Every structure is written in C-alpha cells, then in structure tokens.
Tab-separated table of C-alpha atoms in Angstrom:
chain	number	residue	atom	x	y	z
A	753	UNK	CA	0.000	0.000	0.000
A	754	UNK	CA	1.618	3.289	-1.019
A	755	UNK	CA	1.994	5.937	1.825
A	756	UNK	CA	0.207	9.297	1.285
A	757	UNK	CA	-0.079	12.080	4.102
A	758	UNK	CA	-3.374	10.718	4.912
A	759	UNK	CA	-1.859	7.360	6.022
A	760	UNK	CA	-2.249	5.616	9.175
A	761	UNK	CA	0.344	4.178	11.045
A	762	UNK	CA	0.901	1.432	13.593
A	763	UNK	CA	3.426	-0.130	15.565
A	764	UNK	CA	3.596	-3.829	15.623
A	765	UNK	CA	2.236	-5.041	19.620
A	766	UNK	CA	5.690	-6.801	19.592
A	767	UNK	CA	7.394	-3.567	19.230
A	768	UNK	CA	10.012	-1.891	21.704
A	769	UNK	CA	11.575	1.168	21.880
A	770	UNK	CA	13.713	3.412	24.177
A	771	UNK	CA	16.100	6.523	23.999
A	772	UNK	CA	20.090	6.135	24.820
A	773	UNK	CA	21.172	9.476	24.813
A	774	UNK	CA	20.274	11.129	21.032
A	775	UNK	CA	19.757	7.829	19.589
A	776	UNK	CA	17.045	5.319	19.737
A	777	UNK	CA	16.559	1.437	20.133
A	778	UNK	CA	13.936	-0.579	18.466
A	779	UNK	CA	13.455	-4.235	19.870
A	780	UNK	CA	10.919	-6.678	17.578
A	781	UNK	CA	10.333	-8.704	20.553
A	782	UNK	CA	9.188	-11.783	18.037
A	783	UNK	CA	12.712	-12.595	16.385
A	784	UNK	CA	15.016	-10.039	18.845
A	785	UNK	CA	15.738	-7.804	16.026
A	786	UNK	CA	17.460	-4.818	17.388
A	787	UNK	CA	17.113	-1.363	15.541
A	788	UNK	CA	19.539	1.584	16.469
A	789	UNK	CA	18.116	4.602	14.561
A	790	UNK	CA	18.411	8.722	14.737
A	791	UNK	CA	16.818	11.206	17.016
A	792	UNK	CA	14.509	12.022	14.221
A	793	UNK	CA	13.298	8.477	13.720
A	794	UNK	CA	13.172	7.619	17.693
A	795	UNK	CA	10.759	10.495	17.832
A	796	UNK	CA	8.698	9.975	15.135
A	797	UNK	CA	7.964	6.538	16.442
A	798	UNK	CA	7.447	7.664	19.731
A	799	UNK	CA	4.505	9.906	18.153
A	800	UNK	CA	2.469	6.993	16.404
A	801	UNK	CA	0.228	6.069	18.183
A	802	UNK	CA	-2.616	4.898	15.602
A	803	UNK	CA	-4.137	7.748	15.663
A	804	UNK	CA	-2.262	10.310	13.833
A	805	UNK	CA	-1.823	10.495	10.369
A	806	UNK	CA	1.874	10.755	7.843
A	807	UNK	CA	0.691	14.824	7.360
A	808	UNK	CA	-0.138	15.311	11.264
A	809	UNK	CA	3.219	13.341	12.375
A	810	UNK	CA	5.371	16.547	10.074
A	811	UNK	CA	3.095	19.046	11.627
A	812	UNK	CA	4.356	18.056	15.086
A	813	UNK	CA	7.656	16.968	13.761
A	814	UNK	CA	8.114	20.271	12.184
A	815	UNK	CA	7.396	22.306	15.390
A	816	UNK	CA	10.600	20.205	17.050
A	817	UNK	CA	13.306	20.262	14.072
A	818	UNK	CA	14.523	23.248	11.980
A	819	UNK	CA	13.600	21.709	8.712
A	820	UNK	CA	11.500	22.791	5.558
A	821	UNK	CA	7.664	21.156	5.048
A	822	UNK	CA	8.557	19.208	2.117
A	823	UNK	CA	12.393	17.421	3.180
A	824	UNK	CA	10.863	16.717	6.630
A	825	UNK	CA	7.635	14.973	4.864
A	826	UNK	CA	10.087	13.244	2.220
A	827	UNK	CA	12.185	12.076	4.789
A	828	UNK	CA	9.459	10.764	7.281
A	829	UNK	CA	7.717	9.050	4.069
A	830	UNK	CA	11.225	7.182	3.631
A	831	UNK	CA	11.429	6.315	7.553
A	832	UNK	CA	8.050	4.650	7.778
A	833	UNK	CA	8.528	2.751	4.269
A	834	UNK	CA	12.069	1.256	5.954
A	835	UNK	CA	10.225	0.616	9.400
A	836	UNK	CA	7.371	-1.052	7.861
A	837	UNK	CA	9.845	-3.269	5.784
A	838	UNK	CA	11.445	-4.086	9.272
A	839	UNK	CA	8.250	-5.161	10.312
A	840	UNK	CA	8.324	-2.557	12.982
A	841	UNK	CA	5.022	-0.527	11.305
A	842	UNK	CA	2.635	-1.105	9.836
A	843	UNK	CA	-0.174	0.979	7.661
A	844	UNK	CA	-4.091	0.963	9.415
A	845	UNK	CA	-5.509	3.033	7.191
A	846	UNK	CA	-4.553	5.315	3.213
B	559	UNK	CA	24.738	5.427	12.839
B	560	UNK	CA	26.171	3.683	16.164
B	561	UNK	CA	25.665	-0.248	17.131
B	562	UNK	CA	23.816	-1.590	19.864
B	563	UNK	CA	27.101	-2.830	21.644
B	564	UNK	CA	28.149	0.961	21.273
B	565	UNK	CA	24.867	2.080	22.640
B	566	UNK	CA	25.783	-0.343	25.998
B	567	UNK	CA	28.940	1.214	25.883
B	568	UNK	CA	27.340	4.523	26.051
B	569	UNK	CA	24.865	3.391	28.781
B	570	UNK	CA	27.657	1.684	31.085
B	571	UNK	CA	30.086	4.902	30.334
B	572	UNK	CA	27.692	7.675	31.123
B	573	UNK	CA	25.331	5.988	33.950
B	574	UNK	CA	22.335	5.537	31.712
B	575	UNK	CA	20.157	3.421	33.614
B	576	UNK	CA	18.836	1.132	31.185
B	577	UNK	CA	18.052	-2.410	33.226
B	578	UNK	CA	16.233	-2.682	36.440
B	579	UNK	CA	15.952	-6.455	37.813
B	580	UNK	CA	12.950	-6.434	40.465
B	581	UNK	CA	13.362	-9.125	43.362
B	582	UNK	CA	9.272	-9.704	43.383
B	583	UNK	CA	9.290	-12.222	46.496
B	584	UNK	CA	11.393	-14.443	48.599
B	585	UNK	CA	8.643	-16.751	48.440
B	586	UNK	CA	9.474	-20.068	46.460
B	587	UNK	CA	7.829	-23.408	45.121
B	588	UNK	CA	11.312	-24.922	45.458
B	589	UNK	CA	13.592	-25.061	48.362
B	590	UNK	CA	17.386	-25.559	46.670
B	591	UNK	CA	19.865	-26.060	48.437
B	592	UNK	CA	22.028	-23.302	47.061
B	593	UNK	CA	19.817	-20.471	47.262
B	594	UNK	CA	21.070	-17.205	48.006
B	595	UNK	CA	18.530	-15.453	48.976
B	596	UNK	CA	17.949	-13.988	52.481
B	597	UNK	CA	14.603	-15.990	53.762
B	598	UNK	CA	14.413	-13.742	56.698
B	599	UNK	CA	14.708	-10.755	54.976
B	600	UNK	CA	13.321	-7.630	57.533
B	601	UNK	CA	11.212	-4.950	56.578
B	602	UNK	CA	7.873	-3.455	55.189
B	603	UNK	CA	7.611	-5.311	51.263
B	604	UNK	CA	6.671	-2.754	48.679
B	605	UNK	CA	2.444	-2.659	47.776
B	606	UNK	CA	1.041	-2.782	44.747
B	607	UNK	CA	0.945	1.152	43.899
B	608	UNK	CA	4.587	1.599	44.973
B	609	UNK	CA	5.450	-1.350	42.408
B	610	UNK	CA	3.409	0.725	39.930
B	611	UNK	CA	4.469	4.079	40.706
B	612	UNK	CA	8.040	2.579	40.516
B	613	UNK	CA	7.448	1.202	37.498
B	614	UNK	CA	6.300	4.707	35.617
B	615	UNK	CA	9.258	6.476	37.158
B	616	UNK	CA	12.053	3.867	35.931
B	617	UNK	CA	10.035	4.292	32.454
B	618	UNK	CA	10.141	7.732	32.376
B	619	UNK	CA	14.337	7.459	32.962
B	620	UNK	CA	14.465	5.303	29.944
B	621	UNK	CA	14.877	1.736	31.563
B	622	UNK	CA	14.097	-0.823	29.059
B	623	UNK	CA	14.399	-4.208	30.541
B	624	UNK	CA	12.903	-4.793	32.952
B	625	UNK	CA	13.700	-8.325	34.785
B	626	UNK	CA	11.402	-9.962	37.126
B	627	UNK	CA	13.187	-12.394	39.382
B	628	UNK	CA	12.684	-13.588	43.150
B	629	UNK	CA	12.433	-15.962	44.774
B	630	UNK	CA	10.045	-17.510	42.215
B	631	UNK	CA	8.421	-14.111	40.622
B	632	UNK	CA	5.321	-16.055	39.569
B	633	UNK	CA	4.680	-16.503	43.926
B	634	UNK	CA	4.079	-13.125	44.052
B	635	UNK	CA	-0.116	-12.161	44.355
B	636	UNK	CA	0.201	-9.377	41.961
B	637	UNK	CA	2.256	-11.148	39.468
B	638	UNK	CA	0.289	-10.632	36.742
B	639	UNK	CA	-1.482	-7.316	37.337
B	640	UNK	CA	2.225	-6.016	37.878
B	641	UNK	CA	3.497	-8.052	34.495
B	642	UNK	CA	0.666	-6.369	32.135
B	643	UNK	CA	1.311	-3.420	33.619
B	644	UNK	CA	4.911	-3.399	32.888
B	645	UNK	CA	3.751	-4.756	29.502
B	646	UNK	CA	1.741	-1.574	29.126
B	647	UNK	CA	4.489	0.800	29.830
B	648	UNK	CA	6.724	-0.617	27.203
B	649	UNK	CA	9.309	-2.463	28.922
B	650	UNK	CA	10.963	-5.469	27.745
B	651	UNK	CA	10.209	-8.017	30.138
B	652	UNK	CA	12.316	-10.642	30.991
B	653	UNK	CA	11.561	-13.333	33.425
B	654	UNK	CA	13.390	-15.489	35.675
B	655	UNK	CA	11.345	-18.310	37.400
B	656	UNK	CA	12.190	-21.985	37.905
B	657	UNK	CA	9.411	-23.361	35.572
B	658	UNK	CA	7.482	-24.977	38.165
B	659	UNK	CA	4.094	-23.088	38.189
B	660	UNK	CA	4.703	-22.449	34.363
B	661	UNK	CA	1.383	-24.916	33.464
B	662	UNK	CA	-0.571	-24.695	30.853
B	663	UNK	CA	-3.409	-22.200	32.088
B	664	UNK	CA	-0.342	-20.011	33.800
B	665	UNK	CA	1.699	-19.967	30.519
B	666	UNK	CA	-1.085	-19.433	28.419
B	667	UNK	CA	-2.184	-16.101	31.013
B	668	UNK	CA	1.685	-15.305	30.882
B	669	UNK	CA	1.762	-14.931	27.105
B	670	UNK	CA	-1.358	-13.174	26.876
B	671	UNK	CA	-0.966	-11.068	29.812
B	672	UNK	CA	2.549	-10.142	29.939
B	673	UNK	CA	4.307	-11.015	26.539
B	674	UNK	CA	7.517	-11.328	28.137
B	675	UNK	CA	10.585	-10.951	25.822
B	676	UNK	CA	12.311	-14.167	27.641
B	677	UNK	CA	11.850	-16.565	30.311
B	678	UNK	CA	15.192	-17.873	32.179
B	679	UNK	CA	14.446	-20.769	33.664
B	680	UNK	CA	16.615	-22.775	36.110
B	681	UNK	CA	17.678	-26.293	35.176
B	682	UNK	CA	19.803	-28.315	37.803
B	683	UNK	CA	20.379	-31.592	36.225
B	684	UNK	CA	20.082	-34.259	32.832
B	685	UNK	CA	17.659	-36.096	35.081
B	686	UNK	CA	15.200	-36.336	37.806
B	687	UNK	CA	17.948	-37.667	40.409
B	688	UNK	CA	19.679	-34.812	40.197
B	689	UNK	CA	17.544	-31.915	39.755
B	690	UNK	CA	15.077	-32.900	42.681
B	691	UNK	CA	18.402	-33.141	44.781
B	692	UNK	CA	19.011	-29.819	44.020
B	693	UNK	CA	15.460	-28.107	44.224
B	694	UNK	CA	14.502	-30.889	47.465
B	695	UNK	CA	10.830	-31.027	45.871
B	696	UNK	CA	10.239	-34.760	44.477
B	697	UNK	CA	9.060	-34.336	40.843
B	698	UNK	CA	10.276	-30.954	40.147
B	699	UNK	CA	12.057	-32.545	37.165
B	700	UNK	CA	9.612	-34.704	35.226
B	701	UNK	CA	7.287	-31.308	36.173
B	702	UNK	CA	9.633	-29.131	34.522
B	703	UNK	CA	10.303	-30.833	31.453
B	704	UNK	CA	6.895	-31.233	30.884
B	705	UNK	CA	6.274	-27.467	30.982
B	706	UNK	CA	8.802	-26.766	28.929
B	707	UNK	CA	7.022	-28.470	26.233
B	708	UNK	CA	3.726	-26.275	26.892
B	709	UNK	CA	6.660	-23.091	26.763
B	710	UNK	CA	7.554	-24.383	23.371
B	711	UNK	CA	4.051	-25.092	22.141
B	712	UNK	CA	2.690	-21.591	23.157
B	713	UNK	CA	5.882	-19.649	21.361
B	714	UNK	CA	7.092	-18.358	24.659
B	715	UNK	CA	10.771	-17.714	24.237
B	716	UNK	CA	12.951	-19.121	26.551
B	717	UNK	CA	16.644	-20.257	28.043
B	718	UNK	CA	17.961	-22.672	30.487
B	719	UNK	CA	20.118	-21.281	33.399
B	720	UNK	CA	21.836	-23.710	35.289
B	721	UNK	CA	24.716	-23.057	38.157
B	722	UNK	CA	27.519	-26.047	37.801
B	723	UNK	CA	27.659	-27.750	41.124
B	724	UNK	CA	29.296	-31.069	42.055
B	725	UNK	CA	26.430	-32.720	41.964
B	726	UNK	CA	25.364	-31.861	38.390
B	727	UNK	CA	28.926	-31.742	36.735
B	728	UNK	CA	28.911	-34.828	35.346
B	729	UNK	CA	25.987	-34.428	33.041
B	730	UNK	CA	27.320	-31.228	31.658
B	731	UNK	CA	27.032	-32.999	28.261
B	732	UNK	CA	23.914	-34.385	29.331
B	733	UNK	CA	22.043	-31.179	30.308
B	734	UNK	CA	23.420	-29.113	26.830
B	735	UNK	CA	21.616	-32.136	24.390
B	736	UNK	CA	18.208	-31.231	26.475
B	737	UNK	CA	18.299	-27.529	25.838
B	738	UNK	CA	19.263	-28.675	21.930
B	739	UNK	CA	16.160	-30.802	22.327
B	740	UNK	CA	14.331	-27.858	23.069
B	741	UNK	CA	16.131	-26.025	20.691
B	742	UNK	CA	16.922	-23.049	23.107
B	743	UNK	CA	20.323	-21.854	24.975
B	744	UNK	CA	21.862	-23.249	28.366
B	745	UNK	CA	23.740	-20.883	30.095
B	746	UNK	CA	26.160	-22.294	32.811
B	747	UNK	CA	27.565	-20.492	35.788
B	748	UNK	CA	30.542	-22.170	37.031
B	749	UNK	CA	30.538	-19.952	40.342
B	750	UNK	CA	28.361	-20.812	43.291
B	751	UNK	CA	28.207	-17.891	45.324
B	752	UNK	CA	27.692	-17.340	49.092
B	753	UNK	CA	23.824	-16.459	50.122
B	754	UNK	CA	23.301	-12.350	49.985
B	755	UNK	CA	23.750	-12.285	53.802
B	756	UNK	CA	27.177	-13.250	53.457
B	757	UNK	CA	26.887	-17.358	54.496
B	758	UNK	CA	29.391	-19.131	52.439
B	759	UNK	CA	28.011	-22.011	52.634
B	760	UNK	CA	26.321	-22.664	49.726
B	761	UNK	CA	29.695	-22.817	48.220
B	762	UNK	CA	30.391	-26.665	49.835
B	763	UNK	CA	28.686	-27.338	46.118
B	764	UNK	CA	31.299	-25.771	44.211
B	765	UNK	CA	32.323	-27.984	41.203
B	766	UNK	CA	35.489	-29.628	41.298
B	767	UNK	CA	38.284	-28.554	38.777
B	768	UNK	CA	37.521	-31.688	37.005
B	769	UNK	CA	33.873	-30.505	36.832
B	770	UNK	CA	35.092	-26.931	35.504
B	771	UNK	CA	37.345	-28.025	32.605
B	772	UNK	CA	34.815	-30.072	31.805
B	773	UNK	CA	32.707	-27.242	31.540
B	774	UNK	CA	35.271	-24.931	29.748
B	775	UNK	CA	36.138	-27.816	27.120
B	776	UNK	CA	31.991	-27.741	26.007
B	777	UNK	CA	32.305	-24.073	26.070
B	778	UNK	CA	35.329	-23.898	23.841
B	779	UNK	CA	34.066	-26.800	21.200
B	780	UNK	CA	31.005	-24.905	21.046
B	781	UNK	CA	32.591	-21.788	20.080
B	782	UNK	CA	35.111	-23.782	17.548
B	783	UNK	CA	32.120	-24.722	15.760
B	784	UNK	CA	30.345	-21.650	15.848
B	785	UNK	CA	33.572	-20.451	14.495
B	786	UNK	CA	34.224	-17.488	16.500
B	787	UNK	CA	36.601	-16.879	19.664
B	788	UNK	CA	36.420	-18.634	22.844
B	789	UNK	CA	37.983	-15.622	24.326
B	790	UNK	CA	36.402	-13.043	25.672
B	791	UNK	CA	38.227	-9.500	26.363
B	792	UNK	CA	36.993	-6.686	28.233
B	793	UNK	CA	35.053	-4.396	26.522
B	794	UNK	CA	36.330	-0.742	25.815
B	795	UNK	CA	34.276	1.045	28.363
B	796	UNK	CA	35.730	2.746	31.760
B	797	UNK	CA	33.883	0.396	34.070
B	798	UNK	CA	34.258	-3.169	34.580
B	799	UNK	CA	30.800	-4.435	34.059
B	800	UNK	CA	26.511	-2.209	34.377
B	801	UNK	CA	26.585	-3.367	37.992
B	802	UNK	CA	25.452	0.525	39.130
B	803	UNK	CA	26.608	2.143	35.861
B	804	UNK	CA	23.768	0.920	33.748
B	805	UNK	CA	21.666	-1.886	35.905
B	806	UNK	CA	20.275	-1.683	39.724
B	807	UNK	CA	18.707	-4.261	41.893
B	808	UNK	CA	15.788	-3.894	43.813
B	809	UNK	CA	14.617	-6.642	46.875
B	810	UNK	CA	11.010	-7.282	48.007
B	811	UNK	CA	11.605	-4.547	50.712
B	812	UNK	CA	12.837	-1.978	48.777
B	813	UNK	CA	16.562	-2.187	49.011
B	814	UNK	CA	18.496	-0.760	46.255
B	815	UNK	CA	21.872	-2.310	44.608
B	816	UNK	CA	24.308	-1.752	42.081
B	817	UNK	CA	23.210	-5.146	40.696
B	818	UNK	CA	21.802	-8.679	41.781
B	819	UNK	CA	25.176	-9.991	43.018
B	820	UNK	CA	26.705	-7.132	44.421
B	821	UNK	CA	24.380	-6.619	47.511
B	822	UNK	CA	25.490	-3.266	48.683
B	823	UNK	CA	22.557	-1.100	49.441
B	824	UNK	CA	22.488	2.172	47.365
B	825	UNK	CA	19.405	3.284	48.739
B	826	UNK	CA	15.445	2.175	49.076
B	827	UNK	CA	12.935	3.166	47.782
B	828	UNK	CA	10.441	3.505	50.245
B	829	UNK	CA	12.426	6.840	51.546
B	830	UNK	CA	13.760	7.711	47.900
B	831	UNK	CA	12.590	8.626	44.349
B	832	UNK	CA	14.796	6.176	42.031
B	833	UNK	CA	16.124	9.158	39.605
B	834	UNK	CA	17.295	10.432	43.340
B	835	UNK	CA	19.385	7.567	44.272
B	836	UNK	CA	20.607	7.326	40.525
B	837	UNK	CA	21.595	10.707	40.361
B	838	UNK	CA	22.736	11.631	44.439
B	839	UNK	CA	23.471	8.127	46.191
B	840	UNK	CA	26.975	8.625	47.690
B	841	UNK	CA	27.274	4.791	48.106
B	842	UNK	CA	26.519	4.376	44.422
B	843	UNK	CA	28.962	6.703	43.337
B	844	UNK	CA	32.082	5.148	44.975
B	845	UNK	CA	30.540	1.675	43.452
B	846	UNK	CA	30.809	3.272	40.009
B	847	UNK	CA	34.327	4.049	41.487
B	848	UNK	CA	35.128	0.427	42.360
B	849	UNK	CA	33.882	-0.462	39.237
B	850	UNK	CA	36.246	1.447	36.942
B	851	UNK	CA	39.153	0.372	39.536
B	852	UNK	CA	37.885	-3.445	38.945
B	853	UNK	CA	38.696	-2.639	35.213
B	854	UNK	CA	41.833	-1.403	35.974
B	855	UNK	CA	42.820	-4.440	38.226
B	856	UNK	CA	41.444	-6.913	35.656
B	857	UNK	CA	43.872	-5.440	32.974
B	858	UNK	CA	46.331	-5.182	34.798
B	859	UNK	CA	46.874	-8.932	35.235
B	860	UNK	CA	47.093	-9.099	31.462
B	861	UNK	CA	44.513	-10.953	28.786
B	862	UNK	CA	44.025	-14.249	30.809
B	863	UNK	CA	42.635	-12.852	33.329
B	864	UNK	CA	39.524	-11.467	31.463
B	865	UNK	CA	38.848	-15.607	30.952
B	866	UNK	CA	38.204	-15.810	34.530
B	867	UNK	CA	34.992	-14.550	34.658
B	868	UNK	CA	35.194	-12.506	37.391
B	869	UNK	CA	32.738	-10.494	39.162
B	870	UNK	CA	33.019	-7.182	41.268
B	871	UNK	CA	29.620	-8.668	43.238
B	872	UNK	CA	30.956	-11.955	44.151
B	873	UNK	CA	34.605	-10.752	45.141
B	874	UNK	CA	32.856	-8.133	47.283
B	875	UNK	CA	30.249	-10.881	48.974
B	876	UNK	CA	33.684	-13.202	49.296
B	877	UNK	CA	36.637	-10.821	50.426
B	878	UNK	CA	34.747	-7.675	50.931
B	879	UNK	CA	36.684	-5.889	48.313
B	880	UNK	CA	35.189	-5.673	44.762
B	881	UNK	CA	38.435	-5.697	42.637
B	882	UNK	CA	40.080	-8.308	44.694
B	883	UNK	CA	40.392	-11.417	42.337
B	884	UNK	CA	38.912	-14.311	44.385
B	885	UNK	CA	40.815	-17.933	43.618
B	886	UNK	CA	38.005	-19.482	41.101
B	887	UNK	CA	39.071	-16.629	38.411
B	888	UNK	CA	42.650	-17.966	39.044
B	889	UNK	CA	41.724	-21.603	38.686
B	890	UNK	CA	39.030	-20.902	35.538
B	891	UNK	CA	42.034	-18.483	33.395
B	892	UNK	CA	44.383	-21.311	34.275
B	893	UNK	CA	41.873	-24.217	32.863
B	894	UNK	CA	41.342	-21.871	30.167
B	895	UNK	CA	44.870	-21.269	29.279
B	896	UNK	CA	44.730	-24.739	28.988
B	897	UNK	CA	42.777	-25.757	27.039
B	898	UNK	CA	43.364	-22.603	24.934
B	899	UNK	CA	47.213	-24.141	24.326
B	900	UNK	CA	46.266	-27.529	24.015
B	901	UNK	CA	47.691	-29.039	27.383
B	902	UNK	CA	44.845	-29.476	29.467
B	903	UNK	CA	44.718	-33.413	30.182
C-alpha cells in the first residue's frame, strides 16, 4: 500500500523502543531484532500512536526540528517505508 | 549510525540506567539447596501502587528491561497485574522463574498477559535424580520438562540457566543435548556464590576442577564450531561491568543495589525517588568508582585474566573488596589457558 499524508500508522504489539542518549533502540520482541536509529526516527515513532496520520506526524515533527515542510515529509515518508519493511510498522488506514 | 554494543557502551560509560531487575518475592515453590537469597529478609515489602508508581518512574528514565526475578516471581499475588502493567508501559520483560508453576493455564495467562521478551528458567540436572536433589521437591524434574514443552508449544521464548555444582557436573554434556532438544540456549555459571547475607556455605557445592574443565572444554568446542573466539576480552568502556553504571537491583523490601550480586545497598525506595538515588546516592557513586578500579585491576593482570569470569559482586560478597580477584578466576584463566594451548589433560 503506497503511503500518502493521509496514512495511518501502527506499531507492531511486539514492538520496543527506548532513547540512549540522542539515539534510539527498536526491539521486535518476536525474532530479537534490534534497531539503532536517529533522534529524528526515535521520535517519530514515539509519536504513532494509531491515531495520527503521515501529514499530522510533520506538523508536530516540524514544530521540534529546523527543517522545511517538504524534506521533513520526504524524509518521514522514507522512515516509515524502511520501518514497515522491518516489520516494525505497519499501515491501518490510506 | 552507532551499534547496539556501542549504545551499551554509552549506557555503562555515562550511567544511563537502562536495566532494572525487580526481586518480586522471597517466596518459592522450590527449596534448593544453594539459594542465596535472604529468607528472613526484615522490613515493610513494597504494595502494589509503589510497584506501579516505581514502574512509571524507571520508564520515564528510559529503563528498558525490565527483569522480574525472586524468589520464584510467579509466587508473588500481583504477578500478573504487575506483568501487564509493565507490559503496558513498554518495557521489555524478561523473566526469571524456575518453571514450576509455568502450566498450561499459567503460561497461556503469561503470554497473553505479559508477553515477556524471555523466560530464564533454572535447570539443575540431565535427570530427575539430580535436579530434585538440588530443588529438594520430588518431581520438580519430570514437572519441569513437561512445561517446557507447553513453553515451546505456546511460542514463549525461553533459556535454560543452570549453576555447575558437584552434583550436576557430570551431566554437563547431558544437560546441553536437552536444551538442543528444546532447541533453546543453556547458560552455565561455574561460580556458586555465598547467600546475599554473606553465608558461604552454599559454596560446599562448588564444582570440582575436574567438573570446571569439563565445563570450559563444552564451552570452547562450542565456540570452535560456531567459528568465533572462545575468548572473551573486556570491553572498551571505563567500568568493569553495568553493575550501578547501567543496571540496579531492587529486593522485596525496597533495598536498592548496584546489581543482583553485588548486595550493597544504594538506597530504598520507600524513603527515595529512584532518579534520586541514581543521580545523588553517595554509596553508588564510589561503586561506580570500584567499578572502573575493577577494570583497571582486571587489565592489569594481562589478557588471561579477562577468561576468569570474574565479578566485582561476588569478590565483594567473598573478600569484601570488589576488585580483589577471588581464587576461582585464578583456577578458571588457568583451565582456560589450557585448554586454549592444548595441554589441558
């Protein structure tokens, strides 16, 4: 399913994830998969929470990092399409 | 982008609490012989909301795993409501339990409940004989075995712990082809360890030398055919190991430590918010001290030494000093040396 800014996203129930210092950890608690990503990406998947939409994720995103609409948006697109390969997301809803 | 191994660098480096192991209960369905728990154990156990209110605080300062030991964790009444909870809050939960009350109703709540990422469970033997010796409860074994099976059928993911004693070293071989049956890990210990109120007892089970290489020689063909080094060097961080840097301890009455073996209170927390004792605990802060000089000791005696397996808890609970190097790392470098050169016999 293609991701649009109306997109819904999910985190697998399996899913773990903290903060060390600027970087986060992902754990996929099925297969112990560990995931070290960015600040940017530890955020954004602190902020899904099912509820919120691709489009409302920038908005808050956008408020926190010094970064124009459209990289931010092309950049988060690119995050969630890696994630949901990882089976860490997945889409609820286009 | 950094590794995970860097990231536990990072944690152990710059005191990032990031494991908190939670001594639930004394209680116990067993009664083993080496058990190092204090029984009598004095003061006021923490309730419910303090476990929960504990539980939201270590969250909010990042911890991730979160390990729920005992005693036998499943004794404890609020097991479960304190397992989803911890579920709930995102934790990764790891279990340690002896296997016993792990039926199939109780594993089947325990998945659906509490998801935990791992169960350790203690194994003490290859058979019946042996294992009931250890735990003194006749039919712990043939129990065990057969919840294991229900573990495997319900996809909960687990290991075998077992601590080498003289009474199970001679099924060493014995005990690894049941966790292959299972298709999980066995993890020895080779040190018995005195009970947390200092009674060295316990280690009258303490595996012979023969018992040890024998241990060292599965360890080593293992890792030959795994292809990768039997040798294990310190990692390049200041301290010697998370005990206090990275990992704390908590017992049923609120006693804080540095880690589950090295039983130095750092604070409770029934007078004290956890981020408090993290941040201001004067006892914790000359452990992190010990535990950066325990580094420096342990390189100081050069690369065998790291083969040892030592541990700033146990030389504490034996000598009273943490970086004093106790005389099982001497004998488990020298079998190691051994067999590393080819002259053990």
């Amino acid at each position: 399913m293609p991701l649009s800014p109306s997109t819904l996203l999910q985190l697998h129930t399996d899913i773990r994830q903290t903060r060390v210092s600027d970087e986060g950890i992902i754990l996929r608690q099925e297969d112990g998969e560990i995931l070290v990503v960015n600040e940017v990406a530890i955020r954004f998947v602190e902020l899904i929470d099912g509820n919120r939409n691709l489009d409302e994720l920038t908005d808050i995103l956008l408020q926190e990092y010094k970064v124009d609409r459209s990289t931010l948006a092309d950049d988060l697109a690119e995050y969630a399409s890696e994630l949901i390969s990882h089976n860490v997301l997945s889409i609820t809803a286009s | 982008m950094s590794s995970f191994a860097d990231k536990m660098r990072q944690t152990w480096d710059e005191n990032i609490l990031f494991s908190a192991l939670l001594e639930l209960t004394y209680s116990c369905n067993l009664d083993c012989s080496f058990c190092y728990n204090e029984k009598d154990l004095q003061g006021r156990t923490l309730s419910r909301s303090q476990y929960l209110e504990l539980f939201r605080e270590l969250r909010a300062m990042g911890v991730f795993n979160l390990i729920l030991s005992g005693g036998e964790p499943l004794a404890h009444k609020d097991f479960f409501l304190l397992g989803a909870e911890a579920r709930k809050l995102g934790f990764v939960i790891r279990i340690k339990s002896n296997g016993h009350a792990l039926h199939a109703a109780t594993a089947k709540r325990l998945k659906e409940e509490v998801d935990p990422f791992s169960i350790e469970i203690s194994l003490h033997g290859a058979c019946a004989d042996t294992h009931d010796r250890q735990t003194r409860v006749p039919g712990s074994f043939d129990r065990l075995i057969k919840n294991l099976f229900i573990l495997k059928d319900l996809g909960l993911r687990f290991q075998l712990n077992s601590v080498l004693t003289r009474w199970n070293e001679n099924e060493i071989a014995a005990m690894y082809a049941l966790a292959e049956k299972f298709a999980v890990p066995l993890k020895f210990d080779s040190q018995v360890t005195p009970k947390d109120n200092g009674d060295s007892s316990p280690l009258e089970l303490s595996p012979s030398e023969k018992g040890l290489r024998e241990l060292l020689r599965h360890q080593h063909d293992f890792a030959r055919q795994m292809q990768s080094e039997a040798t294990e060097q310190p990692p390049q961080t200041r301290s010697y190991c998370g005990a206090g840097t990275s990992t704390i301890a908590i017992d049923p009455v609120g006693n804080v430590f540095p880690c589950v073996q090295w039983r130095q209170a750092i604070g409770n927390v029934h007078d004290q918010r956890m981020q408090q004792i993290w941040q201001n605990s004067t006892a914790l802060n000359s452990i992190r001290d010990k535990n950066i000089e325990a580094r420096t000791n342990m390189l100081n005696q050069g690369s065998k030494a790291a083969l040892g397996a030592f541990c700033p808890g146990v030389a504490k609970l034996i000598s009273g000093d943490a970086t004093a190097i106790y005389p099982s790392v001497h004998l488990r470098s020298k079998l190691h040396e051994d067999i590393l050169n080819n002259t053990d016999i």
